[in-house]
Coordinates of C-alpha atoms in Angstrom, one line a residue:
Chain D
M21 CA -29.7 -20.9 -23.1
I22 CA -27.7 -20.0 -20.0
K23 CA -25.0 -22.4 -21.2
A24 CA -24.8 -20.7 -24.5
I25 CA -24.5 -17.3 -22.8
I26 CA -21.7 -18.6 -20.6
A27 CA -19.9 -20.1 -23.5
F28 CA -20.2 -16.8 -25.4
L29 CA -18.8 -14.9 -22.4
V30 CA -15.9 -17.3 -22.0
K31 CA -15.2 -16.9 -25.7
V32 CA -15.2 -13.1 -25.4
F33 CA -13.0 -13.4 -22.3
Y34 CA -10.4 -15.5 -24.1
Q35 CA -10.5 -13.3 -27.2
L36 CA -9.9 -10.2 -25.0
A37 CA -7.1 -12.0 -23.3
S38 CA -5.2 -12.5 -26.5
P39 CA -3.0 -9.5 -27.1
K40 CA -3.8 -9.3 -30.8
H41 CA -7.5 -9.1 -30.4
F42 CA -7.2 -6.8 -27.4
Y43 CA -5.1 -4.4 -29.5
R44 CA -7.8 -4.3 -32.2
I45 CA -10.8 -4.1 -29.9
A46 CA -9.2 -1.5 -27.6
G47 CA -8.3 0.6 -30.6
K48 CA -11.9 0.7 -31.5
L49 CA -13.1 1.4 -28.0
I50 CA -10.7 4.2 -27.1
P51 CA -12.3 7.0 -29.3
W52 CA -15.7 6.2 -27.9
F53 CA -14.5 6.3 -24.3
G54 CA -12.4 9.4 -25.0
W55 CA -15.2 11.4 -26.7
F56 CA -17.8 10.5 -24.2
A57 CA -15.4 11.4 -21.4
A58 CA -14.8 14.8 -23.1
V59 CA -18.5 15.5 -23.5
L60 CA -19.3 14.5 -19.9
L61 CA -16.4 16.4 -18.4
I62 CA -17.3 19.6 -20.3
A63 CA -21.0 19.3 -19.4
G64 CA -20.2 18.5 -15.8
S65 CA -17.8 21.4 -15.5
I66 CA -20.2 23.9 -17.0
D67 CA -23.0 22.6 -14.8
G68 CA -20.8 22.5 -11.7
L69 CA -19.1 25.8 -12.2
F70 CA -22.0 28.0 -13.5
I71 CA -25.4 26.3 -13.1
A72 CA -25.3 24.6 -9.7
P73 CA -26.5 26.8 -6.9
V74 CA -24.1 28.6 -4.5
D75 CA -23.7 26.7 -1.2
Y76 CA -25.2 28.6 1.7
Q77 CA -22.2 27.9 4.0
Q78 CA -19.2 27.6 1.7
G79 CA -20.1 30.0 -1.0
D80 CA -18.6 29.4 -4.4
S81 CA -15.5 27.7 -3.1
Y82 CA -17.3 24.4 -2.6
R83 CA -17.3 24.1 -6.4
I84 CA -13.9 22.4 -6.3
I85 CA -15.9 19.4 -5.0
F86 CA -16.7 18.5 -8.6
I87 CA -13.1 17.7 -9.2
H88 CA -12.0 16.7 -5.8
V89 CA -14.6 14.0 -5.0
P90 CA -14.5 12.2 -8.3
A91 CA -10.7 12.2 -8.2
A92 CA -10.7 10.7 -4.8
W93 CA -13.2 8.1 -5.9
M94 CA -11.0 7.3 -8.9
S95 CA -7.9 7.0 -6.7
M96 CA -9.6 4.1 -4.7
F97 CA -11.3 2.6 -7.7
I98 CA -8.1 2.3 -9.7
Y99 CA -6.2 0.6 -6.8
M100 CA -9.0 -1.9 -6.7
V101 CA -8.7 -2.5 -10.4
M102 CA -4.9 -3.0 -10.0
A103 CA -5.4 -5.5 -7.2
T104 CA -8.2 -7.3 -9.1
S105 CA -6.3 -7.6 -12.3
G106 CA -3.2 -8.6 -10.4
A107 CA -5.2 -11.4 -8.8
I108 CA -6.5 -12.5 -12.2
A109 CA -3.0 -12.5 -13.6
L110 CA -1.7 -14.6 -10.7
I111 CA -4.5 -17.1 -10.8
W112 CA -5.2 -17.6 -14.5
K113 CA -1.8 -16.4 -15.8
I114 CA -3.4 -13.9 -18.2
K115 CA -0.6 -11.6 -19.3
L116 CA -3.1 -8.9 -20.3
A117 CA -4.3 -8.4 -16.7
D118 CA -0.7 -7.6 -15.7
V119 CA -0.6 -5.0 -18.5
I120 CA -3.8 -3.4 -17.3
A121 CA -2.6 -3.3 -13.7
S122 CA 0.7 -1.7 -14.5
S123 CA -0.9 0.7 -17.0
S124 CA -3.3 1.8 -14.3
A125 CA -0.7 2.6 -11.6
P126 CA 0.5 6.0 -12.9
I127 CA -3.0 7.1 -13.7
G128 CA -4.2 6.1 -10.3
A129 CA -1.2 8.0 -8.7
A130 CA -2.1 11.0 -10.7
F131 CA -5.7 11.0 -9.6
T132 CA -4.6 10.5 -5.9
F133 CA -2.3 13.5 -6.3
L134 CA -5.1 15.5 -7.9
A135 CA -7.4 14.6 -5.0
L136 CA -4.7 15.7 -2.5
V137 CA -4.0 19.0 -4.2
T138 CA -7.6 19.9 -4.7
G139 CA -8.3 18.9 -1.1
S140 CA -5.5 21.2 0.1
I141 CA -6.7 24.1 -2.1
W142 CA -10.3 23.6 -0.7
G143 CA -8.9 23.5 2.8
K144 CA -7.3 26.9 2.5
P145 CA -10.6 28.9 2.5
M146 CA -12.5 26.3 4.6
W147 CA -10.1 25.5 7.4
G148 CA -7.8 28.4 7.0
T149 CA -4.7 26.2 6.3
W150 CA -3.4 24.3 3.3
W151 CA -3.1 21.1 5.2
V152 CA -5.0 19.5 8.0
W153 CA -4.3 16.1 9.4
D154 CA -7.8 15.2 8.5
A155 CA -8.6 11.5 8.4
R156 CA -9.5 11.4 4.8
L157 CA -6.7 13.6 3.6
T158 CA -4.2 11.4 5.6
S159 CA -5.6 8.2 4.2
E160 CA -5.4 9.7 0.7
L161 CA -1.7 10.6 1.3
I162 CA -1.0 7.0 2.5
L163 CA -2.7 5.8 -0.7
L164 CA -0.4 7.9 -2.7
F165 CA 2.6 6.3 -0.9
L166 CA 1.1 2.9 -1.7
Y167 CA 1.0 3.9 -5.4
L168 CA 4.5 5.2 -5.3
G169 CA 5.8 2.0 -3.7
Y170 CA 4.0 0.0 -6.4
M171 CA 5.6 2.0 -9.2
A172 CA 9.0 1.9 -7.5
L173 CA 8.9 -1.9 -7.2
E174 CA 7.8 -2.2 -10.8
S175 CA 10.7 -0.1 -12.1
A176 CA 13.2 -1.8 -9.9
I177 CA 12.7 -5.3 -11.2
E178 CA 14.2 -5.7 -14.6
D179 CA 12.4 -8.7 -15.9
P180 CA 8.9 -7.4 -16.8
R181 CA 7.2 -10.8 -16.0
A182 CA 8.7 -11.0 -12.6
A183 CA 8.0 -7.3 -12.0
A184 CA 4.3 -7.8 -12.9
R185 CA 3.9 -10.8 -10.5
A186 CA 5.7 -9.1 -7.6
C187 CA 3.5 -6.0 -8.1
A188 CA 0.4 -8.1 -8.2
I189 CA 1.3 -9.5 -4.8
L190 CA 2.0 -6.0 -3.5
A191 CA -1.3 -4.7 -4.8
I192 CA -3.2 -7.5 -3.1
V193 CA -1.4 -7.0 0.2
G194 CA -2.1 -3.3 -0.1
V195 CA -5.8 -3.9 -0.8
V196 CA -6.1 -6.1 2.3
N197 CA -4.5 -3.4 4.3
I198 CA -6.2 -0.3 3.0
P199 CA -9.4 -0.7 5.1
I200 CA -7.3 -1.4 8.2
I201 CA -5.2 1.7 7.5
H202 CA -8.2 3.8 6.7
Y203 CA -10.1 3.0 9.8
S204 CA -7.1 3.3 12.1
V205 CA -6.4 6.7 10.6
E206 CA -10.0 7.7 11.1
W207 CA -9.9 6.5 14.7
W208 CA -6.6 8.3 15.3
N209 CA -7.9 11.5 14.0
T210 CA -11.1 11.5 16.1
L211 CA -8.9 11.3 19.2
H212 CA -6.3 13.8 18.2
Q213 CA -8.2 16.5 16.5
G214 CA -9.5 19.1 18.8
A215 CA -12.4 21.5 18.3
T216 CA -10.2 24.2 16.6
V217 CA -10.5 22.8 13.2
S218 CA -13.8 21.1 13.1
K219 CA -15.0 19.7 9.8
M220 CA -18.2 21.2 8.6
D221 CA -21.3 19.1 8.9
K222 CA -22.0 18.3 5.4
P223 CA -25.7 18.6 4.6
S224 CA -26.8 15.7 2.4
I225 CA -26.1 16.9 -1.1
H226 CA -28.8 18.6 -3.1
L227 CA -29.9 17.1 -6.5
S228 CA -28.7 20.2 -8.4
M229 CA -25.2 19.6 -7.0
L230 CA -25.4 15.8 -7.3
I231 CA -26.0 15.9 -11.1
P232 CA -22.8 17.7 -12.1
L233 CA -20.9 15.5 -9.5
L234 CA -22.1 12.3 -11.1
L235 CA -21.4 13.7 -14.6
M236 CA -17.9 14.4 -13.6
A237 CA -17.5 11.0 -11.9
V238 CA -18.6 9.1 -15.0
G239 CA -16.5 11.4 -17.2
F240 CA -13.4 10.6 -15.0
K241 CA -14.2 6.9 -15.3
L242 CA -14.5 7.0 -19.0
Y243 CA -11.3 9.1 -19.3
Y244 CA -9.5 6.5 -17.2
A245 CA -10.8 3.7 -19.5
A246 CA -9.5 5.5 -22.5
A247 CA -6.2 6.4 -20.9
V248 CA -5.6 2.9 -19.5
L249 CA -6.5 1.2 -22.8
S250 CA -4.2 3.4 -24.8
R251 CA -1.3 2.8 -22.3
A252 CA -2.1 -0.9 -22.4
R253 CA -2.0 -0.9 -26.2
N254 CA 1.4 0.6 -26.1
K255 CA 2.6 -1.9 -23.6
V256 CA 1.2 -4.8 -25.6
L257 CA 3.1 -3.6 -28.7
L258 CA 6.3 -3.4 -26.7
T259 CA 6.0 -6.8 -25.1
E260 CA 4.9 -8.5 -28.3
Q261 CA 7.3 -6.7 -30.6
N262 CA 8.8 -9.8 -32.1
R263 CA 5.4 -11.2 -33.2
T264 CA 4.4 -11.0 -36.8
W265 CA 1.0 -9.3 -36.1
V266 CA 2.8 -6.5 -34.3
K267 CA 5.1 -6.0 -37.3
E268 CA 2.1 -5.9 -39.6
V269 CA 0.3 -3.4 -37.4
V270 CA 3.3 -1.2 -37.0
G271 CA 4.3 -1.4 -40.7
L272 CA 0.7 -0.6 -41.7
E273 CA 0.5 2.4 -39.4
S274 CA 3.8 3.9 -40.3
G275 CA 3.0 3.2 -44.0
V276 CA -0.1 5.3 -43.6
K277 CA 1.8 8.1 -41.9
H278 CA 4.4 8.3 -44.7
G279 CA 2.0 7.8 -47.5
Chain Q
M22 CA 6.5 -30.6 9.7
F23 CA 6.8 -29.2 13.2
K24 CA 10.3 -30.8 13.3
V25 CA 11.3 -28.8 10.2
F26 CA 9.9 -25.7 11.8
L27 CA 11.9 -26.3 15.0
S28 CA 15.2 -27.2 13.3
L29 CA 15.0 -24.1 11.1
I30 CA 14.5 -22.0 14.2
K31 CA 17.5 -23.6 15.8
R32 CA 19.7 -23.2 12.8
D33 CA 18.8 -19.6 12.3
L34 CA 19.3 -18.8 15.9
R35 CA 22.7 -20.4 15.9
L36 CA 23.6 -18.4 12.8
A37 CA 22.4 -15.2 14.5
F38 CA 24.5 -15.9 17.6
R39 CA 27.6 -16.5 15.6
H40 CA 27.2 -12.9 14.1
K41 CA 26.4 -11.1 17.3
S42 CA 26.2 -7.8 15.4
E43 CA 23.0 -8.9 13.8
I44 CA 21.4 -8.9 17.2
L45 CA 23.2 -5.9 18.7
N46 CA 23.1 -3.4 15.8
P47 CA 19.3 -3.0 15.6
L48 CA 19.3 -2.6 19.4
F49 CA 22.0 0.1 19.3
F50 CA 20.2 1.8 16.4
F51 CA 17.0 1.8 18.5
V52 CA 18.7 3.4 21.5
I53 CA 20.6 6.0 19.4
V54 CA 17.5 7.1 17.5
V55 CA 15.6 7.6 20.7
T56 CA 18.5 9.6 22.2
L57 CA 18.5 11.9 19.2
F58 CA 15.1 13.3 19.9
P59 CA 15.7 15.0 23.3
L60 CA 18.9 16.5 21.7
G61 CA 16.9 17.7 18.7
I62 CA 13.8 18.9 20.4
S63 CA 14.2 19.7 24.1
P64 CA 15.2 18.0 27.3
D65 CA 12.0 19.3 28.9
K66 CA 10.3 16.7 30.9
Q67 CA 6.8 17.5 29.9
I68 CA 7.5 17.6 26.1
L69 CA 9.4 14.4 26.2
A70 CA 6.7 12.6 28.1
E71 CA 4.2 13.7 25.6
I72 CA 6.2 12.8 22.4
G73 CA 8.0 9.8 24.0
P74 CA 5.5 7.0 23.1
G75 CA 5.5 8.0 19.5
I76 CA 9.3 8.4 19.3
I77 CA 10.0 5.1 20.9
W78 CA 7.6 3.4 18.6
V79 CA 8.9 5.1 15.4
A80 CA 12.4 4.0 16.5
A81 CA 11.3 0.5 17.0
L82 CA 9.6 0.5 13.7
L83 CA 12.7 1.7 11.9
A84 CA 15.0 -0.7 13.8
S85 CA 12.8 -3.6 12.8
M86 CA 12.6 -2.5 9.2
L87 CA 16.4 -1.9 8.8
S88 CA 17.1 -5.4 10.2
L89 CA 14.8 -7.1 7.7
E90 CA 17.8 -7.6 5.4
S91 CA 19.0 -10.4 7.7
L92 CA 15.8 -12.3 7.1
F93 CA 16.5 -13.7 3.6
R94 CA 19.6 -12.0 2.3
S95 CA 22.3 -14.5 3.3
D96 CA 20.1 -17.5 2.5
F97 CA 19.4 -16.0 -0.9
D98 CA 23.1 -15.4 -1.6
D99 CA 24.3 -18.9 -0.7
G100 CA 21.3 -20.6 -2.4
T101 CA 19.7 -22.0 0.8
L102 CA 16.5 -20.3 -0.1
E103 CA 16.2 -22.1 -3.4
F104 CA 16.5 -25.4 -1.6
M105 CA 13.7 -24.4 0.7
L106 CA 11.6 -23.6 -2.3
L107 CA 12.3 -27.1 -3.8
S108 CA 11.8 -29.0 -0.5
E109 CA 8.7 -31.1 0.1
Y110 CA 7.6 -29.2 3.1
P111 CA 5.3 -26.2 2.8
L112 CA 7.3 -23.0 2.2
S113 CA 5.0 -20.9 4.4
I114 CA 6.0 -23.0 7.5
M115 CA 9.7 -22.4 6.8
V116 CA 9.1 -18.8 6.2
L117 CA 7.2 -18.5 9.5
A118 CA 10.2 -20.1 11.3
K119 CA 12.5 -17.5 9.8
I120 CA 10.1 -14.7 10.8
V121 CA 10.0 -16.0 14.3
V122 CA 13.8 -15.9 14.5
H123 CA 13.8 -12.4 13.1
W124 CA 11.5 -11.4 15.8
L125 CA 13.5 -13.2 18.5
I126 CA 16.7 -11.4 17.5
T127 CA 15.3 -7.9 16.8
G128 CA 11.9 -7.5 18.4
F129 CA 12.6 -9.3 21.6
P130 CA 15.7 -7.3 22.6
I131 CA 13.9 -4.1 21.9
I132 CA 11.1 -5.1 24.3
I133 CA 13.7 -5.9 27.0
I134 CA 15.5 -2.6 26.7
S135 CA 12.3 -0.5 26.3
P136 CA 11.7 0.2 30.1
L137 CA 15.1 1.9 30.1
L138 CA 14.1 4.2 27.2
G139 CA 10.7 4.7 28.7
T140 CA 12.3 5.9 31.9
V141 CA 14.7 8.4 30.1
M142 CA 11.7 9.7 28.2
F143 CA 9.9 10.3 31.6
L144 CA 7.0 7.9 31.0
S145 CA 5.0 6.8 34.0
N146 CA 5.3 3.3 35.3
D147 CA 1.9 2.4 33.9
A148 CA 2.9 3.8 30.5
I149 CA 6.1 1.7 30.5
T150 CA 4.1 -1.5 31.2
T151 CA 1.8 -0.6 28.4
L152 CA 4.8 0.2 26.2
M153 CA 6.1 -3.3 26.8
I154 CA 2.8 -4.9 26.1
T155 CA 2.3 -3.0 22.8
L156 CA 5.8 -3.9 21.8
L157 CA 5.1 -7.5 22.6
L158 CA 2.0 -7.4 20.4
G159 CA 3.3 -5.0 17.7
T160 CA 6.9 -6.1 16.9
P161 CA 5.7 -9.5 15.6
I162 CA 3.4 -7.6 13.2
L163 CA 6.4 -5.6 12.0
S164 CA 8.4 -8.7 11.3
L165 CA 5.5 -10.4 9.6
I166 CA 4.6 -7.5 7.3
G167 CA 8.3 -6.7 6.7
A168 CA 8.9 -10.3 5.5
I169 CA 6.5 -9.8 2.6
G170 CA 8.3 -6.6 1.6
M171 CA 11.7 -8.3 2.0
A172 CA 10.6 -11.3 0.0
L173 CA 9.6 -9.0 -2.9
V174 CA 13.0 -7.1 -3.0
V175 CA 15.4 -9.9 -2.0
A176 CA 16.6 -10.5 -5.6
L177 CA 17.4 -6.8 -6.1
K178 CA 20.8 -5.4 -5.7
R179 CA 19.8 -2.2 -4.0
G180 CA 16.5 -3.0 -2.3
G181 CA 17.0 -1.2 0.9
M182 CA 15.4 2.1 0.0
L183 CA 12.7 0.4 -1.9
L184 CA 11.9 -1.9 1.0
S185 CA 11.1 1.1 3.2
L186 CA 8.8 2.6 0.5
L187 CA 6.9 -0.7 0.4
V188 CA 6.7 -1.5 4.1
L189 CA 6.4 1.7 6.0
P190 CA 2.9 2.6 4.8
L191 CA 1.7 -0.8 5.9
Y192 CA 3.2 -0.2 9.4
I193 CA 1.0 2.8 10.0
P194 CA -1.9 1.0 11.9
V195 CA 0.6 -0.5 14.3
L196 CA 2.2 2.8 15.0
I197 CA -1.2 4.6 15.5
F198 CA -2.6 2.1 17.9
S199 CA 0.5 1.3 19.9
S200 CA 1.7 4.9 20.5
N201 CA -1.9 5.9 21.3
A202 CA -2.2 3.1 23.9
V203 CA 1.0 4.3 25.6
G204 CA -0.1 7.9 25.5
S205 CA -3.6 7.0 26.9
S206 CA -2.2 5.0 29.8
M207 CA 0.0 8.1 30.6
A208 CA -3.2 10.0 30.9
G209 CA -4.8 7.2 32.9
L210 CA -7.3 6.2 30.3
A211 CA -8.5 2.8 29.3
I212 CA -6.4 1.0 26.7
S213 CA -8.0 -2.3 26.3
G214 CA -9.5 -1.3 22.9
Q215 CA -6.1 -0.5 21.4
L216 CA -4.6 -3.7 22.8
Y217 CA -7.5 -5.8 21.4
F218 CA -6.9 -4.2 18.0
L219 CA -3.2 -4.9 18.1
A220 CA -3.8 -8.5 19.1
A221 CA -6.4 -9.0 16.4
F222 CA -4.0 -7.5 13.8
M223 CA -1.2 -9.7 14.9
V224 CA -3.3 -12.9 14.5
F225 CA -4.5 -11.6 11.2
C226 CA -0.9 -11.1 10.0
L227 CA 0.3 -14.3 11.5
T228 CA -2.3 -16.2 9.4
L229 CA -1.8 -14.4 6.1
A230 CA 1.7 -12.9 6.0
P231 CA 3.6 -16.3 5.7
I232 CA 1.5 -17.2 2.7
A233 CA 2.0 -13.8 1.0
T234 CA 5.7 -14.0 1.8
S235 CA 6.1 -17.4 0.2
A236 CA 4.2 -16.3 -2.9
A237 CA 6.6 -13.3 -3.1
L238 CA 9.6 -15.5 -2.6
R239 CA 8.6 -17.8 -5.5
V240 CA 8.3 -14.7 -7.7
S241 CA 11.7 -13.4 -6.6
L242 CA 13.5 -16.6 -7.1
E243 CA 12.0 -17.5 -10.4

């Protein structure tokens, strides 16, 4: 029984790893992810912006949390995805993992940027300044630098195969370093930051605020899934452009458009 | 295997001493960058003593990074690196030898000259001792992490700017702990925690960075 399940999983794994099947399966999955993401994000925004109660300390301005926190979660999650799929690509030589990693990078950088911008906007009413060298904000900024370095390296190496492998190594080195960087920044901050700008003690979050937060978080994840799959589909078409199945797919699709 | 390690160190050191500028330029760079700050900010004793540790460390970091080019560039250009990849000995050992030499010709001179810069930045004697210890523990980390970045960009024509993008974020923990240790010893506080962290981080990099560097070299030279 267990053997059969494992054999089935391995089969699915290999099927997914073949660009042709991936293209087909991803094409079917994207609308599902996309629509669910839209529904969850709309529901989460309405719940977060209008239904969730006003915070007794921060007033209405805390509501930016429903974008800020999920974006920050995504920024770390996507880097983990990049490093994991980079490792998979290096170990098992699965090209598709490289495609996933490199398709993730710009989305991850965008989420990191979003987390930084919303954090800064939130900081203005809370701390009185646009920017505070707060440990988390600083770590997030360094994460953005790591993303930018990854993308710069990818675009600098002309051969896509070599670029993907170099980027995989960089992502793994980055993932090993992220906890070290994060904790050293946190430690640095506790020593440097005086009492002038003290961070508010966060009360453990109430259920009525947690629900929209989780809705938004899952919505962001599904949006990422849809976005990364459609970017990956594009990349697969580009890298496999000389194969017959691509010519068939492209011919078919453009035929439909013209017809 | 140890023989290969030693002979590579000897060869690289000899090469470095034939091009003295490779040793002197990072050192001059280090001194000049530190000199710019009093000119740009203020010659005031108190201000300089406060920002001195950070400035000296940032300058050391930049000097080490800008000299990374010497690590693999010439061996890449004349094909020696490819022979190393093909040789029967483990690549990470040879890479480690090259990193050791890079530290000897860039990190070590910086440590030697650092008391002078500490004095002109008005650091106390204790702080200068701490500065030297942090440089002793920290500059090897810079060479080790830098080697990974250099190995990734060695095959590129204009890798310099890119290298700094890749490497500088990874240098941040070293900067934080080292300059904080120097600052703390200025204030007469305990610094063993920071030094332990630096030592641990150095051992960590010493174990893993040569492996990552050789993986990166194999990608670059494919």
